Coordinates of C-alpha atoms in Angstrom, one line a residue:
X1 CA 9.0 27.7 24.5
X2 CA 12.4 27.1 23.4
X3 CA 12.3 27.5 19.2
X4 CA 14.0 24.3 18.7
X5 CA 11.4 22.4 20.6
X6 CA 8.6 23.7 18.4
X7 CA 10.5 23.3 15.5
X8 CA 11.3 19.1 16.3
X9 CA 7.7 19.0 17.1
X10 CA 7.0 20.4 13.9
X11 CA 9.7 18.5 11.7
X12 CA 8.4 15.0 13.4
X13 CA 4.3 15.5 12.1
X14 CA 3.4 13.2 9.6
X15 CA 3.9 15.8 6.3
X16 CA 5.5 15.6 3.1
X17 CA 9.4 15.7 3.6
X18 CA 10.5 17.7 0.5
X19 CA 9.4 17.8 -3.4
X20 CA 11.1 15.2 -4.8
X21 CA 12.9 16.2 -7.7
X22 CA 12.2 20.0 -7.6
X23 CA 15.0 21.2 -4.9
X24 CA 18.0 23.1 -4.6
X25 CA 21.3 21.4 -4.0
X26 CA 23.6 22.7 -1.7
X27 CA 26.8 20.7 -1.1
X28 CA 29.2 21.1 1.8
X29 CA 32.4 19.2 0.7
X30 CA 33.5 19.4 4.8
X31 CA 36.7 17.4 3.8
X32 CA 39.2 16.3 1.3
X33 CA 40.2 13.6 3.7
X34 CA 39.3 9.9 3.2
X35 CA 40.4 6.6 4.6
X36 CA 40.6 5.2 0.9
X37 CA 42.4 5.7 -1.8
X38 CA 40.3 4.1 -4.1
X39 CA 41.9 3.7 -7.5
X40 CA 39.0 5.6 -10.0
X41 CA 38.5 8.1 -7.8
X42 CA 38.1 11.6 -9.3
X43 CA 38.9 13.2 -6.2
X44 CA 42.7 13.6 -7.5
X45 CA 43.8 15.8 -4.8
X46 CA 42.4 14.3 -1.1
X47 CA 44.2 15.6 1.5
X48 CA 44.2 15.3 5.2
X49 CA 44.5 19.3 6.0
X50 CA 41.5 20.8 3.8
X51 CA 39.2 20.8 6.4
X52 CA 35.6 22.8 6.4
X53 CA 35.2 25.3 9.5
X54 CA 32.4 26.1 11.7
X55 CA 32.7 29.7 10.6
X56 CA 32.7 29.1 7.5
X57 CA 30.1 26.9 7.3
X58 CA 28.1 29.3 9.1
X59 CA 28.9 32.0 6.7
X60 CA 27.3 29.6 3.8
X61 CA 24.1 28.6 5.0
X62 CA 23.3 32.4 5.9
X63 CA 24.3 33.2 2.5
X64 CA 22.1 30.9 0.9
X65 CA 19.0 31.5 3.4
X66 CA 19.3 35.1 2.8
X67 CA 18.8 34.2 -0.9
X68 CA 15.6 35.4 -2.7
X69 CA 16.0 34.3 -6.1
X70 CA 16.2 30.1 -5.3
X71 CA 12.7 29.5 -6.6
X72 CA 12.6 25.7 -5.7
X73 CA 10.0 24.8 -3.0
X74 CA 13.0 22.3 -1.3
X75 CA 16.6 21.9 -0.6
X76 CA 18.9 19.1 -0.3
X77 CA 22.0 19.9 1.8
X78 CA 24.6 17.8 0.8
X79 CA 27.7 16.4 2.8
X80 CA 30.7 15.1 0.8
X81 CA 34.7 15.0 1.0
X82 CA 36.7 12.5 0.8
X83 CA 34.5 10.7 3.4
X84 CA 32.4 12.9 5.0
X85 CA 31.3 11.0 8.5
X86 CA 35.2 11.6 9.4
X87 CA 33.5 15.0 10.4
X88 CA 30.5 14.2 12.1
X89 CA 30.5 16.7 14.8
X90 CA 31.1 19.5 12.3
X91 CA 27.9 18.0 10.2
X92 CA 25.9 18.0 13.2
X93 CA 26.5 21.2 14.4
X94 CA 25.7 22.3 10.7
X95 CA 22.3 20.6 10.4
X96 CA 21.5 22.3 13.4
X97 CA 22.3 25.6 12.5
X98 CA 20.3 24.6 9.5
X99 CA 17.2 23.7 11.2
X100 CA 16.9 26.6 13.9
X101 CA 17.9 29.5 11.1
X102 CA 15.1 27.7 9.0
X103 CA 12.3 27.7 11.4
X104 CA 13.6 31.3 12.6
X105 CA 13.0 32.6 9.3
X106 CA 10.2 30.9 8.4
X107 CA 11.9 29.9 5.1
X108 CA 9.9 28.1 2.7
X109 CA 12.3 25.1 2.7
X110 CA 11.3 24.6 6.5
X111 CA 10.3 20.9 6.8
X112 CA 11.0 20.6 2.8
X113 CA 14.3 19.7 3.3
X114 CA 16.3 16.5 2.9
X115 CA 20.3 16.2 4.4
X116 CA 22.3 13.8 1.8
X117 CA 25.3 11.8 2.1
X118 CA 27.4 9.5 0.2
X119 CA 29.7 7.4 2.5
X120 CA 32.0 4.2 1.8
X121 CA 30.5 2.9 4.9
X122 CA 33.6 2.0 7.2
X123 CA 32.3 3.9 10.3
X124 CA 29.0 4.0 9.7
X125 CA 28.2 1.8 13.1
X126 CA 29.9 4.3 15.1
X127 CA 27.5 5.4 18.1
X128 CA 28.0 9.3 17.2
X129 CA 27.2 8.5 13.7
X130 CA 24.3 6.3 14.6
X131 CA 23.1 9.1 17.7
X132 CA 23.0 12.2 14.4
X133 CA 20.9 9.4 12.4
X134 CA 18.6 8.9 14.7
X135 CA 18.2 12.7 15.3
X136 CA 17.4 13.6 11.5
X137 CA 16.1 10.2 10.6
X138 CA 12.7 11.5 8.7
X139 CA 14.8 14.0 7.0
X140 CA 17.7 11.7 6.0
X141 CA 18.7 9.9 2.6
X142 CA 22.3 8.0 3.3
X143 CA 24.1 6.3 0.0
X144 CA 26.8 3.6 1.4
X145 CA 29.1 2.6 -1.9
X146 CA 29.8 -1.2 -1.5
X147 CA 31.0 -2.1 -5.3
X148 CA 29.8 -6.0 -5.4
X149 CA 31.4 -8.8 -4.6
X150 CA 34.3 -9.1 -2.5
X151 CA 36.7 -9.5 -5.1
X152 CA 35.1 -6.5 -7.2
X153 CA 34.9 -4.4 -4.4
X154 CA 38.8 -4.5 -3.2
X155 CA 40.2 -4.0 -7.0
X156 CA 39.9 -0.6 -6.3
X157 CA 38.3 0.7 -3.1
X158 CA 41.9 -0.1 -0.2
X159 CA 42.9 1.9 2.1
X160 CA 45.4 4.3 1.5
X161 CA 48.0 3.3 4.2
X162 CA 48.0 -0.2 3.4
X163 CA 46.2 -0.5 0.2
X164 CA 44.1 -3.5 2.1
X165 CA 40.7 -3.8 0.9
X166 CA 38.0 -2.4 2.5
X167 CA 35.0 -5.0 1.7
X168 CA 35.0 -6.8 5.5
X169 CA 34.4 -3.5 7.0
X170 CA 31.4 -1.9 4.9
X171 CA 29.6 -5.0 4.3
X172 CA 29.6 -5.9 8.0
X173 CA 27.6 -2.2 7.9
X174 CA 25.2 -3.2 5.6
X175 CA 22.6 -4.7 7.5
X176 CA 22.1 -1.4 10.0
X177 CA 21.9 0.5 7.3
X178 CA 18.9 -1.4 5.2
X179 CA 17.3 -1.6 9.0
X180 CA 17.0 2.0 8.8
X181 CA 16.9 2.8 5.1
X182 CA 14.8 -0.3 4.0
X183 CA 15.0 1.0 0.3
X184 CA 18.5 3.0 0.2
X185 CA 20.4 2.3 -2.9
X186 CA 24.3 1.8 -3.3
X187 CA 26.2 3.2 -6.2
X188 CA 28.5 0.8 -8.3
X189 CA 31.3 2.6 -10.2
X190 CA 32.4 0.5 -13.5
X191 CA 36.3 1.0 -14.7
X192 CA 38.4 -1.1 -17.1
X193 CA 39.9 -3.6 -14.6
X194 CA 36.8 -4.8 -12.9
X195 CA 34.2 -5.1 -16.2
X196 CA 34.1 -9.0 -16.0
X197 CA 32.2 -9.0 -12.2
X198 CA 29.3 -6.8 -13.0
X199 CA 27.3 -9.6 -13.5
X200 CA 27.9 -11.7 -10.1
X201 CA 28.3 -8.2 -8.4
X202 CA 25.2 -6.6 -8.9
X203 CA 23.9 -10.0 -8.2
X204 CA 25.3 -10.6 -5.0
X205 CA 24.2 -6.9 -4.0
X206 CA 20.7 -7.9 -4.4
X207 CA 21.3 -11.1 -1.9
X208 CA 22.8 -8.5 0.6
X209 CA 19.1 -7.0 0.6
X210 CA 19.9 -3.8 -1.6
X211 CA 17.1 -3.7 -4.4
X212 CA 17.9 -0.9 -5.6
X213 CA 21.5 -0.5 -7.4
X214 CA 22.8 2.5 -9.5
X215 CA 25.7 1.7 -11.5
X216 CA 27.9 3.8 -14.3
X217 CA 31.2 3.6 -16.0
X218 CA 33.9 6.0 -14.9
X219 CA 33.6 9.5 -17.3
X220 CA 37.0 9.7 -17.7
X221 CA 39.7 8.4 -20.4
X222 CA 40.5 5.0 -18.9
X223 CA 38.7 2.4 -21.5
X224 CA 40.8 -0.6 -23.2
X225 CA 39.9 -2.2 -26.4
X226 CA 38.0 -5.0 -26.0
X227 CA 36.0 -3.2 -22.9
X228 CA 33.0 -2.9 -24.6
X229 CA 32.6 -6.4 -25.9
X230 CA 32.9 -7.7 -22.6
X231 CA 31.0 -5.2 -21.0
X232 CA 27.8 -6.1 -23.2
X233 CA 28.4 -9.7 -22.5
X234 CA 28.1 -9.2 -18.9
X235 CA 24.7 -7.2 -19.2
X236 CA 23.4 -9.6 -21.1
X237 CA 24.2 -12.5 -18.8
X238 CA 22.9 -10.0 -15.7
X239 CA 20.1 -9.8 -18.1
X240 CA 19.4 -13.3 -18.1
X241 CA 19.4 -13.7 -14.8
X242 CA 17.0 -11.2 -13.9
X243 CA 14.7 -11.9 -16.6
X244 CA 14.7 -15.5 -15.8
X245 CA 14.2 -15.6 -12.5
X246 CA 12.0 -12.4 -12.1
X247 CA 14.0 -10.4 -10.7
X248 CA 13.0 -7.1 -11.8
X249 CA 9.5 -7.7 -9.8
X250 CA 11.4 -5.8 -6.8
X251 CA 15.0 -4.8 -7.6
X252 CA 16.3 -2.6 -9.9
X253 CA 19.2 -1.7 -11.7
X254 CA 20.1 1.4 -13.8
X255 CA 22.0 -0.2 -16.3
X256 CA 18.4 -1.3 -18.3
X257 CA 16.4 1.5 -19.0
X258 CA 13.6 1.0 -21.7
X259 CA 14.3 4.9 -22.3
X260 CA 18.0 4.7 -23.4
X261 CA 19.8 4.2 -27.1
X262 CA 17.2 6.5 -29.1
X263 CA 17.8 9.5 -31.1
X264 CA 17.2 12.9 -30.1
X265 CA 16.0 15.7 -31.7
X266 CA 18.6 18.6 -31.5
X267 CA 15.3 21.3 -31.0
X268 CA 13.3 19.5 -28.6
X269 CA 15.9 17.2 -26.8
X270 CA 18.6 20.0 -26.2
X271 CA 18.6 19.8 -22.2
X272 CA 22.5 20.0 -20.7
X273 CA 22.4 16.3 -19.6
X274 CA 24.5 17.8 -15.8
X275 CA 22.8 19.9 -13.4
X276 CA 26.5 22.1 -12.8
X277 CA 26.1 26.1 -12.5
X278 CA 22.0 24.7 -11.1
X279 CA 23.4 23.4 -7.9
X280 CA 26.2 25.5 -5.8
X281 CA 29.2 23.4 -3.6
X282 CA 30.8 25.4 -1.1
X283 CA 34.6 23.8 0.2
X284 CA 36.4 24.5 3.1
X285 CA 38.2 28.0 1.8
X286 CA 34.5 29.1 1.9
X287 CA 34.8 29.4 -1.8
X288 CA 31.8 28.6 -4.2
X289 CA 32.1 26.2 -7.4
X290 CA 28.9 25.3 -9.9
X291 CA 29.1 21.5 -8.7
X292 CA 32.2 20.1 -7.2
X293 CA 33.7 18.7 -9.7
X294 CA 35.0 22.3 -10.5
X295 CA 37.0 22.4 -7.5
X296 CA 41.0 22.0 -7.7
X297 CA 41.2 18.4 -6.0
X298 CA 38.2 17.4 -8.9
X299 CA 40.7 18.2 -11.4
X300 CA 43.8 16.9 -12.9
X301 CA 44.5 19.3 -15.6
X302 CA 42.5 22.7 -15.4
X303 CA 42.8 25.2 -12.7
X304 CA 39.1 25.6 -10.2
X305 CA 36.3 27.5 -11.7
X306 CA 35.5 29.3 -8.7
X307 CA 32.4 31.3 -9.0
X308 CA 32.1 33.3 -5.4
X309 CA 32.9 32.9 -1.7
X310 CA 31.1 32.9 1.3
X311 CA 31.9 36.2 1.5
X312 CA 31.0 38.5 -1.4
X313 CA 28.5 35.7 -3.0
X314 CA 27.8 34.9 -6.1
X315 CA 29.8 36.3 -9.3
X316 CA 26.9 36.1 -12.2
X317 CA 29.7 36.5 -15.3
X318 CA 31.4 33.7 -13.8
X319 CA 28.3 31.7 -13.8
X320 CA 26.8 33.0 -16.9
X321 CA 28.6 30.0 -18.9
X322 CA 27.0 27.5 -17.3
X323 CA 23.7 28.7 -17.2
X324 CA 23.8 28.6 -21.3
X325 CA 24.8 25.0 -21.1
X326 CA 22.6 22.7 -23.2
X327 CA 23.6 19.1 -25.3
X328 CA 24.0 20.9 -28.6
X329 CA 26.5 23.8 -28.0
X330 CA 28.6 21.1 -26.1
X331 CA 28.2 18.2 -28.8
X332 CA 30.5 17.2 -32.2
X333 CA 28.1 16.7 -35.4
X334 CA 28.4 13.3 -34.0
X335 CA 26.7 12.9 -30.9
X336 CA 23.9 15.1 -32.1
X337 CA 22.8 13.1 -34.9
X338 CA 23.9 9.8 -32.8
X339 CA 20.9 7.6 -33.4
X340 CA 21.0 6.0 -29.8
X341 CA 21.9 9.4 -28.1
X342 CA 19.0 9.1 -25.3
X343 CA 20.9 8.0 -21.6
X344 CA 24.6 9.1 -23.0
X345 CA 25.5 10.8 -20.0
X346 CA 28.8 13.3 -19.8
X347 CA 30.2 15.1 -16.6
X348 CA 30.3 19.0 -16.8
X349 CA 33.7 19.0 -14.9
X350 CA 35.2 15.9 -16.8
X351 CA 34.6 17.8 -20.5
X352 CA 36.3 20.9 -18.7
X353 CA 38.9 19.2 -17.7
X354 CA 39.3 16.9 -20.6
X355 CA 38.9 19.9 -22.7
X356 CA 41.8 21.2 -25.5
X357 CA 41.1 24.4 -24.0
X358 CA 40.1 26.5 -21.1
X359 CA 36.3 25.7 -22.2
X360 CA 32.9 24.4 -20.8
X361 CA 31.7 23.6 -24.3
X362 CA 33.3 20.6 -25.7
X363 CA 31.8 16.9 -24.8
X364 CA 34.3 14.2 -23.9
X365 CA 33.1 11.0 -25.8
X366 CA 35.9 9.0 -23.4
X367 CA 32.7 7.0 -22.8
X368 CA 30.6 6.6 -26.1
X369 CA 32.1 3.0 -26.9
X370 CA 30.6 1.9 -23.2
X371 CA 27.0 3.5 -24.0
X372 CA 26.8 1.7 -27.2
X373 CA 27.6 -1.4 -25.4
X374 CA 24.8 -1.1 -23.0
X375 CA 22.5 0.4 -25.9
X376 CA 23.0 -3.3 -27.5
X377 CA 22.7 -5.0 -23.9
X378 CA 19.4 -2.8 -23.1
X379 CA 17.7 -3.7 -26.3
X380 CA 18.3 -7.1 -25.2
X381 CA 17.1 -7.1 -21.5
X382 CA 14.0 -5.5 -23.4
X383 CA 13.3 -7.6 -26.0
X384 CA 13.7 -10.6 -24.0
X385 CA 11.3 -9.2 -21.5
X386 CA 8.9 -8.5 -23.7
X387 CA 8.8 -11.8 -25.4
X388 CA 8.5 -13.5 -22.0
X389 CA 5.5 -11.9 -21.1
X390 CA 4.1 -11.7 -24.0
X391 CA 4.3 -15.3 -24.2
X392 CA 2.5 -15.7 -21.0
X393 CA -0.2 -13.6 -21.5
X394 CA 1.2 -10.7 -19.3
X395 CA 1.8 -8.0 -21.5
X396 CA 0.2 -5.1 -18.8
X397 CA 2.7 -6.0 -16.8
X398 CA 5.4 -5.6 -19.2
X399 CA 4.3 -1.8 -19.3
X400 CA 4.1 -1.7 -15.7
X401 CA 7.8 -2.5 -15.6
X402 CA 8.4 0.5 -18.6
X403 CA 6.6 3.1 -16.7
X404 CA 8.4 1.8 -13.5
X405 CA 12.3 2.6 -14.8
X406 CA 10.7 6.4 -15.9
X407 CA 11.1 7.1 -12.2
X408 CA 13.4 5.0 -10.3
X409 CA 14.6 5.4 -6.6
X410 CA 17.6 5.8 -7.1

């Protein structure tokens, strides 16, 4: 019997996909070529003519199978670009290659695998789109970015060739997708211009039917005076909303998180907060970065940290630094002692690149005015929560909704 027969058979039985939170990630970044030009991308140098191959593609996933040192019982292979559905055929052809070579080695991340994509969405209802979602469905997780409301959503995210908004054409999308991905999650991207809408637009995502909504402010250097005042405000007012009208009974949203604005102790606290040098990207030149932020188009200032190629491997010395990464040797005096340091996030490829130097090892703190804000907004949402329920006799429930943020979907 034909191998990939047996091994659809195999993939379809009703087992454990992958171990969630315990896997490799392998990204493919199959093009720099995107129908936006949306204006906070970090993706400063998209391109129309950086384009992954099938040799070299090829080349990458036998390098990585022939691996014996990735420990972790799962993978996720991940597709980005630009937009990566503009290279369906190419993807397909990948997972395929991916699937056969897996059950032809017997590899342990047979059947504990997931394929990931983030996509803004536009031709997401295209039938050879839809046809390679239906193929992969059980082993599937696809992100569409739609940014809020209208209005939100086409401050930044136009087309490049006419700088028209693209709002129409991913929300009409929308409703396929939560058909097939009942709890998918979008991800909501926060800049200077577009602070006063987070409050109607997280809102009006939940209408849409997404419960699930991951939002963050931009890493970089773009922050006004005056942002975070207004920022807080608007997470207070989402707040209220959400608190008032129970909303947090079945959607969620990253911004409150009873975890966040606590110190932590420099001994047992010290993990790097990114997971660069841990995963491995691999971009169309076949070379190999520590996440793909480190590659040229991520970068405005610094030249690539390239740390291999498909075709010699893996360089340790230049992955070394990355590997030694953890929140103290990258932290001023500061941010160390910060007394609501828990859930400040950084960017391993922003501080690079934001850097004084050629150097992995000092923080950008572009963002530590915004974290602040939402530490004040999330001792609100809290507070007010907890009062509530308290008040009405429902105080288990309260820590049912604590224990619940520990793990979100997103």
């Amino acid at each position: 019997m034909d191998s990939r027969i047996v091994m659809d058979n195999k993939i379809r039985q009703d087992i454990p996909l992958w171990e969630n939170g315990v896997a490799k990630n392998i990204t493919f970044i199959v093009t720099k070529d995107c129908q936006l030009a949306c204006k906070y991308c970090y993706l400063v140098g998209k391109n129309s003519k950086e384009r992954m191959s099938w040799d070299v593609a090829r080349q990458a996933i036998d390098y990585v199978l022939s691996q014996k040192d990735y420990n972790q019982p799962s993978v996720v292979w991940d597709f980005i670009g630009g937009e990566p559905f503009l290279e369906i055929e190419l993807i397909d052809r990948i997972c395929d290659y991916i699937k056969t070579e897996m059950y032809r080695l017997q590899h342990p991340w047979f059947n504990s695998y997931r394929f990931s994509f983030s996509t803004n969405g536009i031709n997401y209802h295209e039938p050879r789109i839809q046809h390679f979602i239906e193929k992969n469905r059980t082993h599937l997780s696809i992100g569409i970015t739609i940014d809020g409301t209208e209005k939100k959503h086409d401050l930044n995210r136009i087309y490049k060739k006419s700088g028209r908004g693209s709002y129409q054409d991913v929300v009409r999308n929308i409703p396929l997708w939560l058909s097939q991905f009942p709890g998918g999650n979008t991800k909501v991207t926060i800049s200077s211009d577009d602070i006063p809408y987070i409050c109607e637009s997280v809102l009006h995502l939940y209408e849409l039917g997404i419960k699930d909504v991951a939002i963050n402010c931009v890493f970089e250097d773009v922050w006004k005076d005056g942002d975070d005042v207004v920022f807080e405000q608007q997470l207070v007012d989402l707040a209220d909303v959400i608190i008032d009208h129970e909303l947090y009974q079945e959607h969620f949203c990253s911004f409150f998180m009873e975890h966040i604005g606590k110190p932590l102790n420099p001994d047992t606290d010290n993990r790097n907060w990114c997971g660069a040098g841990m995963m491995l990207a691999i971009d169309a030149a076949g070379n190999f970065y520590p996440c793909t932020r480190f590659a040229q188009y991520s970068l405005r200032n610094k030249p690539a940290w390239i740390i291999g190629n498909v075709k010699d491997g893996i360089d340790s010395n230049k992955l070394r630094p990355f590997l030694t990464l953890d929140r103290t040797t990258q932290s001023a005096e500061e941010c160390v002692n910060c007394e609501v340091a828990s859930g400040c996030a950084w960017c391993q490829g922003e501080n690079y690149d934001a850097a004084d130097t050629h150097t992995l090892y000092q923080r950008s703190t572009a963002i530590c005015k915004m974290h602040k804000a939402r530490v004040r907004a999330n001792n609100y949402y809290w507070n007010k929560l907890f009062r509530k329920l308290e008040l009405e006799g429902r105080r288990e429930e309260f820590e049912k909704q604590k224990e619940k943020v520990k793990n979100p979907v997103c």
